PDB file of C-alpha atoms and ligand atoms in Angstrom:
ATOM      1  CA  MET N   1       0.000   0.000   0.000  1.00  0.00           C
ATOM      2  CA  LEU N   2       0.892   3.640  -0.187  1.00  0.00           C
ATOM      3  CA  VAL N   3       1.056   4.783   3.433  1.00  0.00           C
ATOM      4  CA  LEU N   4       0.587   8.524   3.795  1.00  0.00           C
ATOM      5  CA  LEU N   5       1.683   9.783   7.171  1.00  0.00           C
ATOM      6  CA  ASP N   6       0.844  13.007   8.857  1.00  0.00           C
ATOM      7  CA  ARG N   7       4.014  14.219  10.599  1.00  0.00           C
ATOM      8  CA  ASP N   8       3.373  16.104  13.847  1.00  0.00           C
ATOM      9  CA  GLY N   9       1.643  13.968  16.466  1.00  0.00           C
ATOM     10  CA  VAL N  10       2.126  10.802  14.396  1.00  0.00           C
ATOM     11  CA  ILE N  11       5.877  10.432  13.803  1.00  0.00           C
ATOM     12  CA  ASN N  12       7.135  13.142  16.125  1.00  0.00           C
ATOM     13  CA  GLU N  13       5.723  14.823  19.199  1.00  0.00           C
ATOM     14  CA  ASP N  14       3.272  17.598  18.401  1.00  0.00           C
ATOM     15  CA  ARG N  15       4.216  21.092  19.595  1.00  0.00           C
ATOM     16  CA  ALA N  16       1.668  23.867  20.046  1.00  0.00           C
ATOM     17  CA  ASP N  17       4.364  26.359  19.025  1.00  0.00           C
ATOM     18  CA  PHE N  18       5.439  24.339  15.940  1.00  0.00           C
ATOM     19  CA  VAL N  19       8.603  22.321  15.296  1.00  0.00           C
ATOM     20  CA  LYS N  20      10.963  25.137  14.324  1.00  0.00           C
ATOM     21  CA  SER N  21      14.361  23.443  14.440  1.00  0.00           C
ATOM     22  CA  PRO N  22      15.891  19.968  14.255  1.00  0.00           C
ATOM     23  CA  ALA N  23      16.315  20.101  18.054  1.00  0.00           C
ATOM     24  CA  GLU N  24      12.548  20.483  18.441  1.00  0.00           C
ATOM     25  CA  LEU N  25      11.873  17.362  16.387  1.00  0.00           C
ATOM     26  CA  VAL N  26      11.400  14.599  18.953  1.00  0.00           C
ATOM     27  CA  LEU N  27      10.394  11.238  17.552  1.00  0.00           C
ATOM     28  CA  ILE N  28       7.590   9.273  19.186  1.00  0.00           C
ATOM     29  CA  PRO N  29       9.037   6.001  20.522  1.00  0.00           C
ATOM     30  CA  GLY N  30       8.716   3.171  18.003  1.00  0.00           C
ATOM     31  CA  ALA N  31       7.731   5.418  15.105  1.00  0.00           C
ATOM     32  CA  ALA N  32      10.915   5.074  13.037  1.00  0.00           C
ATOM     33  CA  GLU N  33      10.962   1.314  13.605  1.00  0.00           C
ATOM     34  CA  ALA N  34       7.316   1.043  12.563  1.00  0.00           C
ATOM     35  CA  ILE N  35       8.058   2.844   9.301  1.00  0.00           C
ATOM     36  CA  ALA N  36      10.992   0.503   8.710  1.00  0.00           C
ATOM     37  CA  GLU N  37       8.755  -2.500   9.309  1.00  0.00           C
ATOM     38  CA  LEU N  38       6.294  -1.270   6.687  1.00  0.00           C
ATOM     39  CA  CYS N  39       9.118  -0.678   4.205  1.00  0.00           C
ATOM     40  CA  GLY N  40      10.445  -4.171   4.839  1.00  0.00           C
ATOM     41  CA  HIS N  41       7.080  -5.553   3.767  1.00  0.00           C
ATOM     42  CA  GLY N  42       7.048  -3.599   0.531  1.00  0.00           C
ATOM     43  CA  HIS N  43       4.815  -0.710   1.559  1.00  0.00           C
ATOM     44  CA  ARG N  44       5.745   2.751   0.357  1.00  0.00           C
ATOM     45  CA  ILE N  45       5.882   5.719   2.689  1.00  0.00           C
ATOM     46  CA  ALA N  46       5.286   9.409   2.087  1.00  0.00           C
ATOM     47  CA  ILE N  47       4.568  12.225   4.514  1.00  0.00           C
ATOM     48  CA  VAL N  48       1.820  14.758   3.859  1.00  0.00           C
ATOM     49  CA  THR N  49       2.169  17.616   6.314  1.00  0.00           C
ATOM     50  CA  ASN N  50       0.650  21.037   6.881  1.00  0.00           C
ATOM     51  CA  GLN N  51       3.458  23.388   7.856  1.00  0.00           C
ATOM     52  CA  SER N  52       1.840  26.753   8.368  1.00  0.00           C
ATOM     53  CA  CYS N  53       4.978  27.807  10.228  1.00  0.00           C
ATOM     54  CA  ILE N  54       6.322  28.571   6.727  1.00  0.00           C
ATOM     55  CA  GLY N  55       3.292  30.625   5.692  1.00  0.00           C
ATOM     56  CA  ARG N  56       3.300  32.381   9.051  1.00  0.00           C
ATOM     57  CA  GLY N  57       6.928  33.360   8.485  1.00  0.00           C
ATOM     58  CA  LEU N  58       8.178  31.527  11.588  1.00  0.00           C
ATOM     59  CA  ILE N  59      10.750  29.439   9.736  1.00  0.00           C
ATOM     60  CA  GLY N  60      12.103  29.297   6.197  1.00  0.00           C
ATOM     61  CA  GLU N  61      12.423  26.451   3.704  1.00  0.00           C
ATOM     62  CA  GLU N  62      16.058  25.831   4.679  1.00  0.00           C
ATOM     63  CA  GLN N  63      15.141  25.269   8.286  1.00  0.00           C
ATOM     64  CA  LEU N  64      12.359  22.899   7.246  1.00  0.00           C
ATOM     65  CA  ASP N  65      14.848  20.993   5.088  1.00  0.00           C
ATOM     66  CA  ALA N  66      17.163  20.653   8.102  1.00  0.00           C
ATOM     67  CA  ILE N  67      14.284  19.318  10.220  1.00  0.00           C
ATOM     68  CA  HIS N  68      13.402  16.806   7.514  1.00  0.00           C
ATOM     69  CA  ALA N  69      17.026  15.739   7.089  1.00  0.00           C
ATOM     70  CA  LYS N  70      16.981  14.731  10.763  1.00  0.00           C
ATOM     71  CA  LEU N  71      13.729  12.825  10.209  1.00  0.00           C
ATOM     72  CA  HIS N  72      15.055  11.026   7.123  1.00  0.00           C
ATOM     73  CA  ASN N  73      18.210  10.049   9.016  1.00  0.00           C
ATOM     74  CA  ALA N  74      16.312   8.680  11.993  1.00  0.00           C
ATOM     75  CA  VAL N  75      14.170   6.485   9.743  1.00  0.00           C
ATOM     76  CA  ARG N  76      17.178   5.407   7.686  1.00  0.00           C
ATOM     77  CA  ARG N  77      19.036   4.373  10.842  1.00  0.00           C
ATOM     78  CA  ALA N  78      16.048   2.210  11.769  1.00  0.00           C
ATOM     79  CA  GLY N  79      16.260   0.569   8.339  1.00  0.00           C
ATOM     80  CA  GLY N  80      13.381   2.345   6.606  1.00  0.00           C
ATOM     81  CA  ARG N  81      12.893   4.961   3.962  1.00  0.00           C
ATOM     82  CA  ILE N  82      10.538   7.893   3.595  1.00  0.00           C
ATOM     83  CA  GLU N  83      10.236   8.330  -0.153  1.00  0.00           C
ATOM     84  CA  ASP N  84       8.739  11.786  -0.179  1.00  0.00           C
ATOM     85  CA  ILE N  85       7.759  14.582   2.171  1.00  0.00           C
ATOM     86  CA  ILE N  86       4.964  16.659   0.698  1.00  0.00           C
ATOM     87  CA  VAL N  87       4.421  19.971   2.463  1.00  0.00           C
ATOM     88  CA  ALA N  88       1.581  22.483   2.425  1.00  0.00           C
ATOM     89  CA  PRO N  89       3.206  25.714   3.632  1.00  0.00           C
ATOM     90  CA  ASP N  90      -0.047  27.681   3.549  1.00  0.00           C
ATOM     91  CA  ALA N  91      -1.036  29.887   6.445  1.00  0.00           C
ATOM     92  CA  PRO N  92      -4.560  28.989   7.643  1.00  0.00           C
ATOM     93  CA  TRP N  93      -5.924  32.337   6.408  1.00  0.00           C
ATOM     94  CA  ALA N  94      -4.520  31.688   2.940  1.00  0.00           C
ATOM     95  CA  ALA N  95      -5.222  27.979   2.662  1.00  0.00           C
ATOM     96  CA  THR N  96      -5.270  26.308  -0.727  1.00  0.00           C
ATOM     97  CA  GLU N  97      -6.752  22.875  -1.325  1.00  0.00           C
ATOM     98  CA  ARG N  98      -3.288  21.437  -0.639  1.00  0.00           C
ATOM     99  CA  ARG N  99      -3.601  22.307   3.030  1.00  0.00           C
ATOM    100  CA  LYS N 100      -5.484  19.583   4.917  1.00  0.00           C
ATOM    101  CA  PRO N 101      -8.502  19.221   5.253  1.00  0.00           C
ATOM    102  CA  GLY N 102      -8.106  19.778   1.514  1.00  0.00           C
ATOM    103  CA  PRO N 103      -7.149  16.607  -0.370  1.00  0.00           C
ATOM    104  CA  GLY N 104      -4.495  18.248  -2.581  1.00  0.00           C
ATOM    105  CA  MET N 105      -1.344  16.731  -1.096  1.00  0.00           C
ATOM    106  CA  LEU N 106      -2.898  13.265  -0.925  1.00  0.00           C
ATOM    107  CA  LEU N 107      -3.971  13.427  -4.552  1.00  0.00           C
ATOM    108  CA  GLU N 108      -0.470  14.560  -5.520  1.00  0.00           C
ATOM    109  CA  ALA N 109       1.051  11.631  -3.651  1.00  0.00           C
ATOM    110  CA  MET N 110      -1.262   9.041  -5.210  1.00  0.00           C
ATOM    111  CA  GLN N 111      -0.521  10.449  -8.653  1.00  0.00           C
ATOM    112  CA  LYS N 112       3.212  10.486  -8.031  1.00  0.00           C
ATOM    113  CA  PHE N 113       3.260   6.924  -6.696  1.00  0.00           C
ATOM    114  CA  LYS N 114       0.710   5.793  -9.308  1.00  0.00           C
ATOM    115  CA  THR N 115      -1.399   4.267  -6.577  1.00  0.00           C
ATOM    116  CA  ALA N 116      -5.190   4.118  -6.409  1.00  0.00           C
ATOM    117  CA  ALA N 117      -7.062   5.493  -3.411  1.00  0.00           C
ATOM    118  CA  ARG N 118      -8.220   2.005  -2.376  1.00  0.00           C
ATOM    119  CA  GLU N 119      -4.533   1.047  -2.070  1.00  0.00           C
ATOM    120  CA  SER N 120      -3.698   4.154  -0.044  1.00  0.00           C
ATOM    121  CA  VAL N 121      -4.100   4.830   3.660  1.00  0.00           C
ATOM    122  CA  LEU N 122      -3.654   8.029   5.636  1.00  0.00           C
ATOM    123  CA  VAL N 123      -2.476   7.894   9.237  1.00  0.00           C
ATOM    124  CA  GLY N 124      -3.159  11.074  11.187  1.00  0.00           C
ATOM    125  CA  ASP N 125      -3.990  12.519  14.586  1.00  0.00           C
ATOM    126  CA  SER N 126      -6.316  15.396  13.645  1.00  0.00           C
ATOM    127  CA  LEU N 127      -9.817  15.650  12.268  1.00  0.00           C
ATOM    128  CA  ARG N 128      -8.499  17.497   9.221  1.00  0.00           C
ATOM    129  CA  ASP N 129      -6.308  14.481   8.394  1.00  0.00           C
ATOM    130  CA  LEU N 130      -9.391  12.272   8.329  1.00  0.00           C
ATOM    131  CA  GLN N 131     -11.316  14.861   6.317  1.00  0.00           C
ATOM    132  CA  ALA N 132      -8.521  15.100   3.738  1.00  0.00           C
ATOM    133  CA  ALA N 133      -8.348  11.323   3.460  1.00  0.00           C
ATOM    134  CA  LYS N 134     -12.103  11.070   3.056  1.00  0.00           C
ATOM    135  CA  ALA N 135     -12.055  13.742   0.352  1.00  0.00           C
ATOM    136  CA  ALA N 136      -9.296  11.795  -1.438  1.00  0.00           C
ATOM    137  CA  ASN N 137     -11.146   8.484  -0.856  1.00  0.00           C
ATOM    138  CA  CYS N 138      -8.201   6.922   1.023  1.00  0.00           C
ATOM    139  CA  HIS N 139      -8.474   4.540   3.945  1.00  0.00           C
ATOM    140  CA  ARG N 140      -8.160   6.272   7.313  1.00  0.00           C
ATOM    141  CA  ILE N 141      -6.394   5.512  10.591  1.00  0.00           C
ATOM    142  CA  LEU N 142      -6.500   7.821  13.627  1.00  0.00           C
ATOM    143  CA  VAL N 143      -3.611   7.442  16.068  1.00  0.00           C
ATOM    144  CA  GLN N 144      -4.112   8.388  19.718  1.00  0.00           C
ATOM    145  CA  THR N 145      -0.754  10.148  19.960  1.00  0.00           C
ATOM    146  CA  GLY N 146      -0.462  13.907  19.421  1.00  0.00           C
ATOM    147  CA  LYS N 147      -3.947  15.401  19.145  1.00  0.00           C
ATOM    148  CA  GLY N 148      -5.427  11.952  18.565  1.00  0.00           C
ATOM    149  CA  ARG N 149      -7.161  11.412  21.905  1.00  0.00           C
ATOM    150  CA  ALA N 150      -8.711  14.884  21.770  1.00  0.00           C
ATOM    151  CA  THR N 151      -9.807  14.254  18.193  1.00  0.00           C
ATOM    152  CA  GLN N 152     -11.443  11.005  19.215  1.00  0.00           C
ATOM    153  CA  ALA N 153     -13.073  12.583  22.291  1.00  0.00           C
ATOM    154  CA  ALA N 154     -14.527  15.425  20.217  1.00  0.00           C
ATOM    155  CA  GLY N 155     -16.261  12.858  18.047  1.00  0.00           C
ATOM    156  CA  ILE N 156     -15.676  11.731  14.485  1.00  0.00           C
ATOM    157  CA  GLY N 157     -18.559  12.478  12.150  1.00  0.00           C
ATOM    158  CA  ALA N 158     -20.381   9.532  10.630  1.00  0.00           C
ATOM    159  CA  GLU N 159     -19.476  10.819   7.170  1.00  0.00           C
ATOM    160  CA  LEU N 160     -15.797  10.110   7.921  1.00  0.00           C
ATOM    161  CA  LEU N 161     -16.307   6.484   8.924  1.00  0.00           C
ATOM    162  CA  PRO N 162     -14.917   3.903   8.781  1.00  0.00           C
ATOM    163  CA  VAL N 163     -11.909   5.129  10.741  1.00  0.00           C
ATOM    164  CA  HIS N 164      -9.636   2.625  12.437  1.00  0.00           C
ATOM    165  CA  VAL N 165      -8.275   3.917  15.766  1.00  0.00           C
ATOM    166  CA  ALA N 166      -4.767   2.817  16.776  1.00  0.00           C
ATOM    167  CA  LYS N 167      -2.769   3.565  19.920  1.00  0.00           C
ATOM    168  CA  ASP N 168       0.195   4.882  17.977  1.00  0.00           C
ATOM    169  CA  LEU N 169       1.980   4.566  14.663  1.00  0.00           C
ATOM    170  CA  ALA N 170       3.401   1.176  15.587  1.00  0.00           C
ATOM    171  CA  ALA N 171      -0.120  -0.150  16.219  1.00  0.00           C
ATOM    172  CA  ALA N 172      -1.362   1.465  13.004  1.00  0.00           C
ATOM    173  CA  CYS N 173       1.425  -0.253  11.084  1.00  0.00           C
ATOM    174  CA  GLY N 174       0.480  -3.565  12.671  1.00  0.00           C
ATOM    175  CA  PHE N 175      -3.066  -3.103  11.389  1.00  0.00           C
ATOM    176  CA  ILE N 176      -1.784  -2.384   7.875  1.00  0.00           C
ATOM    177  CA  LEU N 177       0.595  -5.373   7.998  1.00  0.00           C
ATOM    178  CA  GLU N 178      -2.295  -7.622   8.949  1.00  0.00           C
ATOM    179  CA  GLY N 179      -3.735  -6.729   5.552  1.00  0.00           C
ATOM    180  CA  ARG N 180      -6.873  -5.247   7.062  1.00  0.00           C
ATOM    181  CA  PHE N 181      -7.590  -2.975   4.112  1.00  0.00           C
TER     182      PHE N 181
HETATM  183 MG1  LIG V   1      -0.755  15.995  13.207  1.00  0.00          MG
END
């Protein structure tokens, strides 16, 4: 499958004040290993991430590249590979359809990887991740890390179901590896 991962709150700890430097990127335990496990079973991994910190002028593209270099290295050390990191830099007040809940980044990824929506799954921690995945017709997993528990507690609209809920990325990967989609 094509596994599309949200970044903050799924792979690394979410920060209310944004991840603005490599030092602020703290991986969630087991996340890099889970990605490696998926890769080892032939799944392909891309990240689709809203990074309004760019549009807000908090960090520049170079700083984001440095943050993502650290992320790539951590996954590589675990034996996995993130094939692409697709970013929506839009500020919320100037959102395009690339910014989740828009489906733009997911559609780009499926086109790039030549993968159909039924063979694609989005793993996220926010309602807008699920909304983007629904709009793109992908399968949907909500992790309880990051904003995940709050997202679940606030309620997931019936129109977004089915949504599989997993404790964390490692559990989500287990579900995918079981061939549940
Ligand atoms: Mg997130």
